PDB file of C-alpha atoms in Angstrom:
ATOM      1  CA  UNK A   1      51.820 -12.530  -2.352  1.00  0.00           C
ATOM      2  CA  UNK A   2      48.929 -12.434  -4.756  1.00  0.00           C
ATOM      3  CA  UNK A   3      48.066  -8.964  -6.076  1.00  0.00           C
ATOM      4  CA  UNK A   4      44.427  -7.966  -5.812  1.00  0.00           C
ATOM      5  CA  UNK A   5      42.575  -4.757  -6.499  1.00  0.00           C
ATOM      6  CA  UNK A   6      39.857  -3.108  -4.496  1.00  0.00           C
ATOM      7  CA  UNK A   7      36.569  -4.798  -5.274  1.00  0.00           C
ATOM      8  CA  UNK A   8      34.728  -7.951  -4.289  1.00  0.00           C
ATOM      9  CA  UNK A   9      36.315  -9.448  -1.182  1.00  0.00           C
ATOM     10  CA  UNK A  10      39.016 -11.923  -2.144  1.00  0.00           C
ATOM     11  CA  UNK A  11      38.666 -11.070  -5.839  1.00  0.00           C
ATOM     12  CA  UNK A  12      41.319 -10.179  -8.354  1.00  0.00           C
ATOM     13  CA  UNK A  13      41.758  -6.593  -9.495  1.00  0.00           C
ATOM     14  CA  UNK A  14      38.400  -4.868  -9.772  1.00  0.00           C
ATOM     15  CA  UNK A  15      37.002  -1.348  -9.557  1.00  0.00           C
ATOM     16  CA  UNK A  16      40.477   0.178  -9.595  1.00  0.00           C
ATOM     17  CA  UNK A  17      40.752   3.935  -9.892  1.00  0.00           C
ATOM     18  CA  UNK A  18      42.148   4.935 -13.287  1.00  0.00           C
ATOM     19  CA  UNK A  19      43.524   8.506 -13.497  1.00  0.00           C
ATOM     20  CA  UNK A  20      42.590  10.781 -16.403  1.00  0.00           C
ATOM     21  CA  UNK A  21      44.660  10.947 -19.569  1.00  0.00           C
ATOM     22  CA  UNK A  22      45.092   8.558 -22.473  1.00  0.00           C
ATOM     23  CA  UNK A  23      42.634   5.795 -23.396  1.00  0.00           C
ATOM     24  CA  UNK A  24      43.490   2.190 -22.584  1.00  0.00           C
ATOM     25  CA  UNK A  25      42.354  -0.986 -24.357  1.00  0.00           C
ATOM     26  CA  UNK A  26      39.039  -0.901 -22.524  1.00  0.00           C
ATOM     27  CA  UNK A  27      38.231   2.615 -23.637  1.00  0.00           C
ATOM     28  CA  UNK A  28      39.072   4.187 -20.289  1.00  0.00           C
ATOM     29  CA  UNK A  29      41.345   7.182 -19.966  1.00  0.00           C
ATOM     30  CA  UNK A  30      44.658   6.771 -18.182  1.00  0.00           C
ATOM     31  CA  UNK A  31      47.721   8.935 -17.664  1.00  0.00           C
ATOM     32  CA  UNK A  32      51.184   7.677 -18.521  1.00  0.00           C
ATOM     33  CA  UNK A  33      52.879   7.753 -15.114  1.00  0.00           C
ATOM     34  CA  UNK A  34      56.300   6.338 -15.947  1.00  0.00           C
ATOM     35  CA  UNK A  35      59.099   8.315 -17.571  1.00  0.00           C
ATOM     36  CA  UNK A  36      61.538   6.891 -20.074  1.00  0.00           C
ATOM     37  CA  UNK A  37      64.964   6.861 -18.409  1.00  0.00           C
ATOM     38  CA  UNK A  38      68.360   5.428 -19.251  1.00  0.00           C
ATOM     39  CA  UNK A  39      68.830   2.204 -17.298  1.00  0.00           C
ATOM     40  CA  UNK A  40      72.215   0.609 -16.812  1.00  0.00           C
ATOM     41  CA  UNK A  41      72.374  -3.021 -17.931  1.00  0.00           C
ATOM     42  CA  UNK A  42      71.355  -5.291 -15.078  1.00  0.00           C
ATOM     43  CA  UNK A  43      68.561  -6.949 -13.139  1.00  0.00           C
ATOM     44  CA  UNK A  44      65.956  -4.713 -11.484  1.00  0.00           C
ATOM     45  CA  UNK A  45      63.667  -6.243  -8.851  1.00  0.00           C
ATOM     46  CA  UNK A  46      60.472  -4.173  -8.820  1.00  0.00           C
ATOM     47  CA  UNK A  47      58.042  -4.159  -5.890  1.00  0.00           C
ATOM     48  CA  UNK A  48      54.386  -3.944  -6.937  1.00  0.00           C
ATOM     49  CA  UNK A  49      51.169  -3.190  -5.001  1.00  0.00           C
ATOM     50  CA  UNK A  50      49.678  -5.781  -2.656  1.00  0.00           C
ATOM     51  CA  UNK A  51      46.187  -4.371  -3.186  1.00  0.00           C
ATOM     52  CA  UNK A  52      45.714  -0.703  -4.011  1.00  0.00           C
ATOM     53  CA  UNK A  53      47.096  -0.118  -7.510  1.00  0.00           C
ATOM     54  CA  UNK A  54      48.344   3.374  -6.634  1.00  0.00           C
ATOM     55  CA  UNK A  55      50.739   1.950  -4.036  1.00  0.00           C
ATOM     56  CA  UNK A  56      53.584   1.869  -6.542  1.00  0.00           C
ATOM     57  CA  UNK A  57      56.582   4.160  -6.624  1.00  0.00           C
ATOM     58  CA  UNK A  58      57.356   6.577  -9.430  1.00  0.00           C
ATOM     59  CA  UNK A  59      60.763   4.943  -9.835  1.00  0.00           C
ATOM     60  CA  UNK A  60      59.135   1.522 -10.237  1.00  0.00           C
ATOM     61  CA  UNK A  61      56.981   2.943 -13.037  1.00  0.00           C
ATOM     62  CA  UNK A  62      60.068   4.481 -14.650  1.00  0.00           C
ATOM     63  CA  UNK A  63      61.814   1.104 -14.605  1.00  0.00           C
ATOM     64  CA  UNK A  64      58.776  -0.692 -16.022  1.00  0.00           C
ATOM     65  CA  UNK A  65      58.611   1.966 -18.742  1.00  0.00           C
ATOM     66  CA  UNK A  66      62.303   1.790 -19.603  1.00  0.00           C
ATOM     67  CA  UNK A  67      63.588  -1.772 -19.117  1.00  0.00           C
ATOM     68  CA  UNK A  68      64.583  -3.650 -22.270  1.00  0.00           C
ATOM     69  CA  UNK A  69      63.030  -6.888 -21.017  1.00  0.00           C
ATOM     70  CA  UNK A  70      60.199  -7.405 -18.544  1.00  0.00           C
ATOM     71  CA  UNK A  71      59.604 -10.578 -16.552  1.00  0.00           C
ATOM     72  CA  UNK A  72      56.854 -11.361 -14.093  1.00  0.00           C
ATOM     73  CA  UNK A  73      55.561 -14.102 -11.842  1.00  0.00           C
ATOM     74  CA  UNK A  74      52.162 -13.505 -13.465  1.00  0.00           C
ATOM     75  CA  UNK A  75      52.323 -11.701 -16.806  1.00  0.00           C
ATOM     76  CA  UNK A  76      48.584 -10.936 -16.818  1.00  0.00           C
ATOM     77  CA  UNK A  77      48.820  -9.165 -13.480  1.00  0.00           C
ATOM     78  CA  UNK A  78      51.780  -7.064 -14.584  1.00  0.00           C
ATOM     79  CA  UNK A  79      50.092  -6.196 -17.894  1.00  0.00           C
ATOM     80  CA  UNK A  80      47.004  -5.054 -15.986  1.00  0.00           C
ATOM     81  CA  UNK A  81      49.061  -2.951 -13.577  1.00  0.00           C
ATOM     82  CA  UNK A  82      50.946  -1.336 -16.462  1.00  0.00           C
ATOM     83  CA  UNK A  83      47.653  -0.648 -18.228  1.00  0.00           C
ATOM     84  CA  UNK A  84      46.251   1.055 -15.125  1.00  0.00           C
ATOM     85  CA  UNK A  85      49.269   3.361 -14.974  1.00  0.00           C
ATOM     86  CA  UNK A  86      49.571   3.947 -18.704  1.00  0.00           C
ATOM     87  CA  UNK A  87      52.912   2.164 -19.064  1.00  0.00           C
ATOM     88  CA  UNK A  88      53.212   0.882 -22.659  1.00  0.00           C
ATOM     89  CA  UNK A  89      54.679  -2.544 -23.308  1.00  0.00           C
ATOM     90  CA  UNK A  90      55.365  -1.747 -26.957  1.00  0.00           C
ATOM     91  CA  UNK A  91      57.427  -4.375 -28.724  1.00  0.00           C
ATOM     92  CA  UNK A  92      59.311  -5.426 -25.590  1.00  0.00           C
ATOM     93  CA  UNK A  93      59.407  -8.990 -24.331  1.00  0.00           C
ATOM     94  CA  UNK A  94      57.308  -9.888 -21.281  1.00  0.00           C
ATOM     95  CA  UNK A  95      58.433 -13.265 -19.998  1.00  0.00           C
ATOM     96  CA  UNK A  96      56.846 -15.500 -17.389  1.00  0.00           C
ATOM     97  CA  UNK A  97      59.140 -16.455 -14.512  1.00  0.00           C
ATOM     98  CA  UNK A  98      57.864 -18.311 -11.444  1.00  0.00           C
ATOM     99  CA  UNK A  99      58.663 -21.238  -9.163  1.00  0.00           C
ATOM    100  CA  UNK A 100      57.438 -23.854 -11.615  1.00  0.00           C
ATOM    101  CA  UNK A 101      59.276 -22.699 -14.748  1.00  0.00           C
ATOM    102  CA  UNK A 102      62.344 -21.021 -13.281  1.00  0.00           C
ATOM    103  CA  UNK A 103      64.840 -23.582 -14.550  1.00  0.00           C
ATOM    104  CA  UNK A 104      63.525 -23.139 -18.105  1.00  0.00           C
ATOM    105  CA  UNK A 105      62.975 -19.374 -18.039  1.00  0.00           C
ATOM    106  CA  UNK A 106      66.112 -18.307 -16.184  1.00  0.00           C
ATOM    107  CA  UNK A 107      68.532 -18.938 -19.095  1.00  0.00           C
ATOM    108  CA  UNK A 108      66.526 -16.550 -21.301  1.00  0.00           C
ATOM    109  CA  UNK A 109      66.807 -13.756 -18.748  1.00  0.00           C
ATOM    110  CA  UNK A 110      70.482 -14.496 -18.134  1.00  0.00           C
ATOM    111  CA  UNK A 111      71.071 -14.331 -21.902  1.00  0.00           C
ATOM    112  CA  UNK A 112      69.430 -10.905 -22.013  1.00  0.00           C
ATOM    113  CA  UNK A 113      71.696  -9.729 -19.192  1.00  0.00           C
ATOM    114  CA  UNK A 114      74.735 -11.128 -21.005  1.00  0.00           C
ATOM    115  CA  UNK A 115      73.734  -9.048 -24.044  1.00  0.00           C
ATOM    116  CA  UNK A 116      73.914  -5.897 -21.926  1.00  0.00           C
ATOM    117  CA  UNK A 117      70.165  -5.435 -21.533  1.00  0.00           C
ATOM    118  CA  UNK A 118      68.195  -4.137 -18.580  1.00  0.00           C
ATOM    119  CA  UNK A 119      65.776  -6.712 -17.150  1.00  0.00           C
ATOM    120  CA  UNK A 120      62.950  -5.795 -14.759  1.00  0.00           C
ATOM    121  CA  UNK A 121      61.324  -8.532 -12.679  1.00  0.00           C
ATOM    122  CA  UNK A 122      58.097  -8.221 -10.668  1.00  0.00           C
ATOM    123  CA  UNK A 123      56.371 -10.850  -8.562  1.00  0.00           C
ATOM    124  CA  UNK A 124      52.587 -11.052  -8.587  1.00  0.00           C
ATOM    125  CA  UNK A 125      52.332  -8.683  -5.630  1.00  0.00           C
ATOM    126  CA  UNK A 126      54.707  -7.158  -3.116  1.00  0.00           C
ATOM    127  CA  UNK A 127      58.476  -7.427  -3.099  1.00  0.00           C
ATOM    128  CA  UNK A 128      60.217 -10.173  -5.098  1.00  0.00           C
ATOM    129  CA  UNK A 129      61.994 -12.848  -3.021  1.00  0.00           C
ATOM    130  CA  UNK A 130      59.859 -12.138   0.083  1.00  0.00           C
ATOM    131  CA  UNK A 131      57.880 -15.414   0.020  1.00  0.00           C
ATOM    132  CA  UNK A 132      57.928 -14.931  -3.752  1.00  0.00           C
ATOM    133  CA  UNK A 133      60.154 -16.042  -6.660  1.00  0.00           C
ATOM    134  CA  UNK A 134      63.395 -14.318  -7.588  1.00  0.00           C
ATOM    135  CA  UNK A 135      66.118 -15.742  -5.352  1.00  0.00           C
ATOM    136  CA  UNK A 136      67.629 -18.121  -7.908  1.00  0.00           C
ATOM    137  CA  UNK A 137      67.481 -15.441 -10.593  1.00  0.00           C
ATOM    138  CA  UNK A 138      69.167 -12.889  -8.365  1.00  0.00           C
ATOM    139  CA  UNK A 139      71.865 -15.321  -7.284  1.00  0.00           C
ATOM    140  CA  UNK A 140      72.585 -16.318 -10.887  1.00  0.00           C
ATOM    141  CA  UNK A 141      72.854 -12.675 -11.950  1.00  0.00           C
ATOM    142  CA  UNK A 142      75.198 -11.877  -9.059  1.00  0.00           C
ATOM    143  CA  UNK A 143      77.367 -14.915  -9.819  1.00  0.00           C
ATOM    144  CA  UNK A 144      77.643 -13.784 -13.442  1.00  0.00           C
ATOM    145  CA  UNK A 145      78.805 -10.342 -12.350  1.00  0.00           C
ATOM    146  CA  UNK A 146      75.717  -8.400 -13.432  1.00  0.00           C
ATOM    147  CA  UNK A 147      74.266  -5.392 -11.669  1.00  0.00           C
ATOM    148  CA  UNK A 148      71.436  -6.431  -9.331  1.00  0.00           C
ATOM    149  CA  UNK A 149      69.376  -3.656  -7.775  1.00  0.00           C
ATOM    150  CA  UNK A 150      65.867  -2.972  -6.518  1.00  0.00           C
ATOM    151  CA  UNK A 151      62.986  -0.546  -6.742  1.00  0.00           C
ATOM    152  CA  UNK A 152      61.700  -1.064  -3.188  1.00  0.00           C
ATOM    153  CA  UNK A 153      58.091  -0.666  -2.236  1.00  0.00           C
ATOM    154  CA  UNK A 154      55.064  -2.614  -0.988  1.00  0.00           C
ATOM    155  CA  UNK A 155      55.469  -5.669   1.217  1.00  0.00           C
ATOM    156  CA  UNK A 156      52.638  -7.399   3.050  1.00  0.00           C
ATOM    157  CA  UNK A 157      54.994  -8.395   5.863  1.00  0.00           C
ATOM    158  CA  UNK A 158      56.112  -4.818   6.530  1.00  0.00           C
ATOM    159  CA  UNK A 159      52.587  -3.449   6.110  1.00  0.00           C
ATOM    160  CA  UNK A 160      51.303  -5.901   8.729  1.00  0.00           C
ATOM    161  CA  UNK A 161      54.133  -5.108  11.114  1.00  0.00           C
ATOM    162  CA  UNK A 162      53.241  -1.430  10.760  1.00  0.00           C
ATOM    163  CA  UNK A 163      49.622  -1.841  11.885  1.00  0.00           C
ATOM    164  CA  UNK A 164      49.855  -4.808  14.279  1.00  0.00           C
ATOM    165  CA  UNK A 165      50.610  -2.724  17.359  1.00  0.00           C
ATOM    166  CA  UNK A 166      53.460  -5.033  18.390  1.00  0.00           C
ATOM    167  CA  UNK A 167      57.178  -4.281  18.897  1.00  0.00           C
ATOM    168  CA  UNK A 168      58.948  -3.707  15.591  1.00  0.00           C
ATOM    169  CA  UNK A 169      62.536  -3.018  16.669  1.00  0.00           C
ATOM    170  CA  UNK A 170      63.410  -6.684  16.108  1.00  0.00           C
ATOM    171  CA  UNK A 171      61.350  -9.043  13.960  1.00  0.00           C
ATOM    172  CA  UNK A 172      61.638 -12.315  12.058  1.00  0.00           C
ATOM    173  CA  UNK A 173      59.794 -12.988   8.819  1.00  0.00           C
ATOM    174  CA  UNK A 174      59.168 -16.730   8.698  1.00  0.00           C
ATOM    175  CA  UNK A 175      57.074 -17.003   5.524  1.00  0.00           C
ATOM    176  CA  UNK A 176      54.362 -19.650   5.219  1.00  0.00           C
ATOM    177  CA  UNK A 177      53.900 -22.314   7.888  1.00  0.00           C
ATOM    178  CA  UNK A 178      54.027 -25.944   6.697  1.00  0.00           C
ATOM    179  CA  UNK A 179      50.609 -27.235   5.683  1.00  0.00           C
ATOM    180  CA  UNK A 180      50.869 -30.623   7.429  1.00  0.00           C
ATOM    181  CA  UNK A 181      49.860 -30.492  11.081  1.00  0.00           C
ATOM    182  CA  UNK A 182      52.853 -32.306  12.575  1.00  0.00           C
ATOM    183  CA  UNK A 183      55.378 -30.360  10.520  1.00  0.00           C
ATOM    184  CA  UNK A 184      53.625 -27.086  11.364  1.00  0.00           C
ATOM    185  CA  UNK A 185      53.713 -27.754  15.112  1.00  0.00           C
ATOM    186  CA  UNK A 186      57.405 -28.649  15.017  1.00  0.00           C
ATOM    187  CA  UNK A 187      58.099 -25.529  12.944  1.00  0.00           C
ATOM    188  CA  UNK A 188      56.248 -23.379  15.480  1.00  0.00           C
ATOM    189  CA  UNK A 189      58.040 -25.035  18.404  1.00  0.00           C
ATOM    190  CA  UNK A 190      61.346 -24.001  16.850  1.00  0.00           C
ATOM    191  CA  UNK A 191      60.099 -20.385  16.711  1.00  0.00           C
ATOM    192  CA  UNK A 192      58.417 -20.209  20.122  1.00  0.00           C
ATOM    193  CA  UNK A 193      61.397 -18.842  22.046  1.00  0.00           C
ATOM    194  CA  UNK A 194      62.698 -16.445  19.374  1.00  0.00           C
ATOM    195  CA  UNK A 195      63.205 -13.029  21.056  1.00  0.00           C
ATOM    196  CA  UNK A 196      61.675 -11.130  18.144  1.00  0.00           C
ATOM    197  CA  UNK A 197      58.228 -10.325  16.786  1.00  0.00           C
ATOM    198  CA  UNK A 198      57.243 -13.030  14.291  1.00  0.00           C
ATOM    199  CA  UNK A 199      55.592 -12.357  10.929  1.00  0.00           C
ATOM    200  CA  UNK A 200      53.925 -15.267   9.112  1.00  0.00           C
ATOM    201  CA  UNK A 201      51.838 -15.698   5.979  1.00  0.00           C
ATOM    202  CA  UNK A 202      48.892 -18.080   5.960  1.00  0.00           C
ATOM    203  CA  UNK A 203      46.046 -19.123   3.691  1.00  0.00           C
ATOM    204  CA  UNK A 204      42.401 -18.620   4.733  1.00  0.00           C
ATOM    205  CA  UNK A 205      41.801 -22.384   4.738  1.00  0.00           C
ATOM    206  CA  UNK A 206      44.556 -23.031   7.292  1.00  0.00           C
ATOM    207  CA  UNK A 207      44.228 -19.938   9.505  1.00  0.00           C
ATOM    208  CA  UNK A 208      42.150 -21.603  12.236  1.00  0.00           C
ATOM    209  CA  UNK A 209      44.530 -24.563  12.492  1.00  0.00           C
ATOM    210  CA  UNK A 210      47.508 -22.216  12.687  1.00  0.00           C
ATOM    211  CA  UNK A 211      45.928 -20.104  15.446  1.00  0.00           C
ATOM    212  CA  UNK A 212      45.019 -23.231  17.423  1.00  0.00           C
ATOM    213  CA  UNK A 213      48.582 -24.531  17.222  1.00  0.00           C
ATOM    214  CA  UNK A 214      49.998 -21.115  18.092  1.00  0.00           C
ATOM    215  CA  UNK A 215      47.866 -20.924  21.231  1.00  0.00           C
ATOM    216  CA  UNK A 216      48.936 -24.387  22.358  1.00  0.00           C
ATOM    217  CA  UNK A 217      52.643 -23.928  21.639  1.00  0.00           C
ATOM    218  CA  UNK A 218      53.222 -20.224  22.314  1.00  0.00           C
ATOM    219  CA  UNK A 219      50.634 -19.853  25.062  1.00  0.00           C
ATOM    220  CA  UNK A 220      47.116 -18.466  24.769  1.00  0.00           C
ATOM    221  CA  UNK A 221      48.129 -15.151  26.381  1.00  0.00           C
ATOM    222  CA  UNK A 222      50.794 -14.248  23.789  1.00  0.00           C
ATOM    223  CA  UNK A 223      49.792 -11.040  21.970  1.00  0.00           C
ATOM    224  CA  UNK A 224      49.114 -11.271  18.242  1.00  0.00           C
ATOM    225  CA  UNK A 225      47.413  -9.629  15.277  1.00  0.00           C
ATOM    226  CA  UNK A 226      45.758 -11.136  12.225  1.00  0.00           C
ATOM    227  CA  UNK A 227      45.960  -8.711   9.295  1.00  0.00           C
ATOM    228  CA  UNK A 228      43.648  -9.500   6.402  1.00  0.00           C
ATOM    229  CA  UNK A 229      43.266  -7.912   2.943  1.00  0.00           C
ATOM    230  CA  UNK A 230      45.747  -5.120   3.716  1.00  0.00           C
ATOM    231  CA  UNK A 231      45.266  -1.981   1.547  1.00  0.00           C
ATOM    232  CA  UNK A 232      42.108  -3.462   0.015  1.00  0.00           C
ATOM    233  CA  UNK A 233      38.472  -2.537   0.476  1.00  0.00           C
ATOM    234  CA  UNK A 234      37.838  -5.153   3.162  1.00  0.00           C
ATOM    235  CA  UNK A 235      41.026  -4.544   5.143  1.00  0.00           C
ATOM    236  CA  UNK A 236      40.782  -5.875   8.692  1.00  0.00           C
ATOM    237  CA  UNK A 237      43.189  -6.115  11.623  1.00  0.00           C
ATOM    238  CA  UNK A 238      42.194  -8.221  14.634  1.00  0.00           C
ATOM    239  CA  UNK A 239      44.437  -7.622  17.666  1.00  0.00           C
ATOM    240  CA  UNK A 240      44.541  -9.315  21.058  1.00  0.00           C
ATOM    241  CA  UNK A 241      45.859 -12.462  22.679  1.00  0.00           C
ATOM    242  CA  UNK A 242      46.179 -15.617  20.615  1.00  0.00           C
ATOM    243  CA  UNK A 243      43.075 -16.825  22.416  1.00  0.00           C
ATOM    244  CA  UNK A 244      41.221 -13.643  21.408  1.00  0.00           C
ATOM    245  CA  UNK A 245      42.136 -13.773  17.733  1.00  0.00           C
ATOM    246  CA  UNK A 246      41.450 -17.509  17.505  1.00  0.00           C
ATOM    247  CA  UNK A 247      37.976 -16.901  18.920  1.00  0.00           C
ATOM    248  CA  UNK A 248      37.403 -14.044  16.448  1.00  0.00           C
ATOM    249  CA  UNK A 249      37.910 -16.392  13.482  1.00  0.00           C
ATOM    250  CA  UNK A 250      36.463 -19.575  15.012  1.00  0.00           C
ATOM    251  CA  UNK A 251      33.060 -19.511  13.309  1.00  0.00           C
ATOM    252  CA  UNK A 252      33.165 -16.919  10.533  1.00  0.00           C
ATOM    253  CA  UNK A 253      34.252 -17.553   6.935  1.00  0.00           C
ATOM    254  CA  UNK A 254      37.767 -16.328   6.202  1.00  0.00           C
ATOM    255  CA  UNK A 255      38.793 -14.838   2.851  1.00  0.00           C
ATOM    256  CA  UNK A 256      41.678 -12.907   1.366  1.00  0.00           C
ATOM    257  CA  UNK A 257      45.391 -12.525   1.971  1.00  0.00           C
ATOM    258  CA  UNK A 258      46.440 -13.037   5.596  1.00  0.00           C
ATOM    259  CA  UNK A 259      49.481 -12.010   7.619  1.00  0.00           C
ATOM    260  CA  UNK A 260      49.805 -13.155  11.236  1.00  0.00           C
ATOM    261  CA  UNK A 261      52.031 -11.149  13.579  1.00  0.00           C
ATOM    262  CA  UNK A 262      52.975 -12.599  16.993  1.00  0.00           C
ATOM    263  CA  UNK A 263      54.666 -10.847  19.893  1.00  0.00           C
ATOM    264  CA  UNK A 264      58.149 -11.935  20.868  1.00  0.00           C
ATOM    265  CA  UNK A 265      58.790 -14.505  23.578  1.00  0.00           C
ATOM    266  CA  UNK A 266      59.164 -13.076  27.065  1.00  0.00           C
ATOM    267  CA  UNK A 267      62.814 -12.938  28.152  1.00  0.00           C
ATOM    268  CA  UNK A 268      63.884 -15.896  30.248  1.00  0.00           C
ATOM    269  CA  UNK A 269      64.370 -15.006  33.898  1.00  0.00           C
ATOM    270  CA  UNK A 270      68.022 -15.220  34.836  1.00  0.00           C
ATOM    271  CA  UNK A 271      68.812 -17.707  37.592  1.00  0.00           C
ATOM    272  CA  UNK A 272      71.508 -17.588  40.243  1.00  0.00           C
ATOM    273  CA  UNK A 273      73.317 -20.332  38.336  1.00  0.00           C
ATOM    274  CA  UNK A 274      73.333 -18.148  35.189  1.00  0.00           C
ATOM    275  CA  UNK A 275      74.808 -15.225  37.106  1.00  0.00           C
ATOM    276  CA  UNK A 276      77.404 -17.384  38.828  1.00  0.00           C
ATOM    277  CA  UNK A 277      78.548 -18.983  35.578  1.00  0.00           C
ATOM    278  CA  UNK A 278      78.906 -15.609  33.863  1.00  0.00           C
ATOM    279  CA  UNK A 279      80.685 -14.096  36.870  1.00  0.00           C
ATOM    280  CA  UNK A 280      83.260 -16.884  36.993  1.00  0.00           C
ATOM    281  CA  UNK A 281      84.106 -16.238  33.357  1.00  0.00           C
ATOM    282  CA  UNK A 282      84.127 -12.450  33.758  1.00  0.00           C
ATOM    283  CA  UNK A 283      86.329 -12.528  36.880  1.00  0.00           C
ATOM    284  CA  UNK A 284      89.098 -14.200  34.904  1.00  0.00           C
ATOM    285  CA  UNK A 285      89.759 -10.959  33.031  1.00  0.00           C
ATOM    286  CA  UNK A 286      87.953  -8.198  34.950  1.00  0.00           C
ATOM    287  CA  UNK A 287      87.965  -6.646  38.375  1.00  0.00           C
ATOM    288  CA  UNK A 288      85.204  -7.591  40.813  1.00  0.00           C
ATOM    289  CA  UNK A 289      83.435  -4.291  40.259  1.00  0.00           C
ATOM    290  CA  UNK A 290      83.639  -4.423  36.451  1.00  0.00           C
ATOM    291  CA  UNK A 291      82.647  -8.088  36.284  1.00  0.00           C
ATOM    292  CA  UNK A 292      79.631  -7.485  38.503  1.00  0.00           C
ATOM    293  CA  UNK A 293      78.567  -4.471  36.455  1.00  0.00           C
ATOM    294  CA  UNK A 294      78.798  -6.276  33.107  1.00  0.00           C
ATOM    295  CA  UNK A 295      76.951  -9.378  34.323  1.00  0.00           C
ATOM    296  CA  UNK A 296      74.231  -7.329  36.018  1.00  0.00           C
ATOM    297  CA  UNK A 297      73.633  -5.394  32.801  1.00  0.00           C
ATOM    298  CA  UNK A 298      73.632  -8.521  30.650  1.00  0.00           C
ATOM    299  CA  UNK A 299      71.122 -10.359  32.842  1.00  0.00           C
ATOM    300  CA  UNK A 300      69.050  -7.394  33.964  1.00  0.00           C
ATOM    301  CA  UNK A 301      69.800  -8.048  37.639  1.00  0.00           C
ATOM    302  CA  UNK A 302      70.427  -5.519  40.440  1.00  0.00           C
ATOM    303  CA  UNK A 303      74.087  -4.495  40.538  1.00  0.00           C
ATOM    304  CA  UNK A 304      74.313  -4.786  44.334  1.00  0.00           C
ATOM    305  CA  UNK A 305      73.052  -8.377  44.247  1.00  0.00           C
ATOM    306  CA  UNK A 306      75.540  -9.399  41.567  1.00  0.00           C
ATOM    307  CA  UNK A 307      78.383  -7.533  43.294  1.00  0.00           C
ATOM    308  CA  UNK A 308      77.791  -9.463  46.525  1.00  0.00           C
ATOM    309  CA  UNK A 309      77.819 -12.701  44.549  1.00  0.00           C
ATOM    310  CA  UNK A 310      81.099 -11.677  42.897  1.00  0.00           C
ATOM    311  CA  UNK A 311      82.672 -10.960  46.300  1.00  0.00           C
ATOM    312  CA  UNK A 312      81.752 -14.437  47.543  1.00  0.00           C
ATOM    313  CA  UNK A 313      83.167 -16.083  44.427  1.00  0.00           C
ATOM    314  CA  UNK A 314      86.418 -14.132  44.731  1.00  0.00           C
ATOM    315  CA  UNK A 315      86.778 -15.000  48.398  1.00  0.00           C
ATOM    316  CA  UNK A 316      85.987 -18.642  47.922  1.00  0.00           C
TER     317      UNK A 316
END
């Protein structure tokens, strides 16, 4: 996810709070937040803020301060974040690594790991690999036997799940929906019956089309939340049915980073045929009472009803 500071809606980092201390390149005072620590050789995935620059962990700053080699999806963004927090780059390498240059850049990072160096990687915003680059790099490092660890922290998906007001005990992060209409509708149809809260990313330009398709495929009464510009100045969460949230964005201009959270599919009502099929299988290895109890619990049916059904099957 793209990292943005608090400022003009949809803008890149602007008007960020800089704590007192040393002076940065722009003549503003900042405090060095990271501490120099001994890092074991290996690959360190570092989560970075999705909006508010202070949403970074102390350990992440320590790793950015101490790693032998730094790599980033967007080197300008990481430089700016380090400047805000007073983390010096010094004479260390800062390499660009993203989806479009991974095949060329990965060997350089793997060579650094082979030399026993510590390598820190940050995506533009949020947690690497979560709809962001890093998977191929991590897999290559693991295959080569290097340490691979993480400095966990901000994630737009988890932040949205936190504020959506929907069940969070079981959820599926599905990333970005396909941009083409037919592919998107098929993709959504495959997700419609998933018994978990769904978390999707979407661009402002495609939000209305996504919400329209969701209402048609999932049903207009399915609960949902559209979370926009999380942790930024213009943060907004619109909650309601899919019909409600689609109406909320029908006419207005849409800007910023967007996460859509959709309630899980309602459980399918168990039929008599379902209960009978499960009972026949259960009665092969269980008593009537135990078989009835296990099937009733599995299907959410009254025990007495299932027990009577089990008696008839046993007698017949």
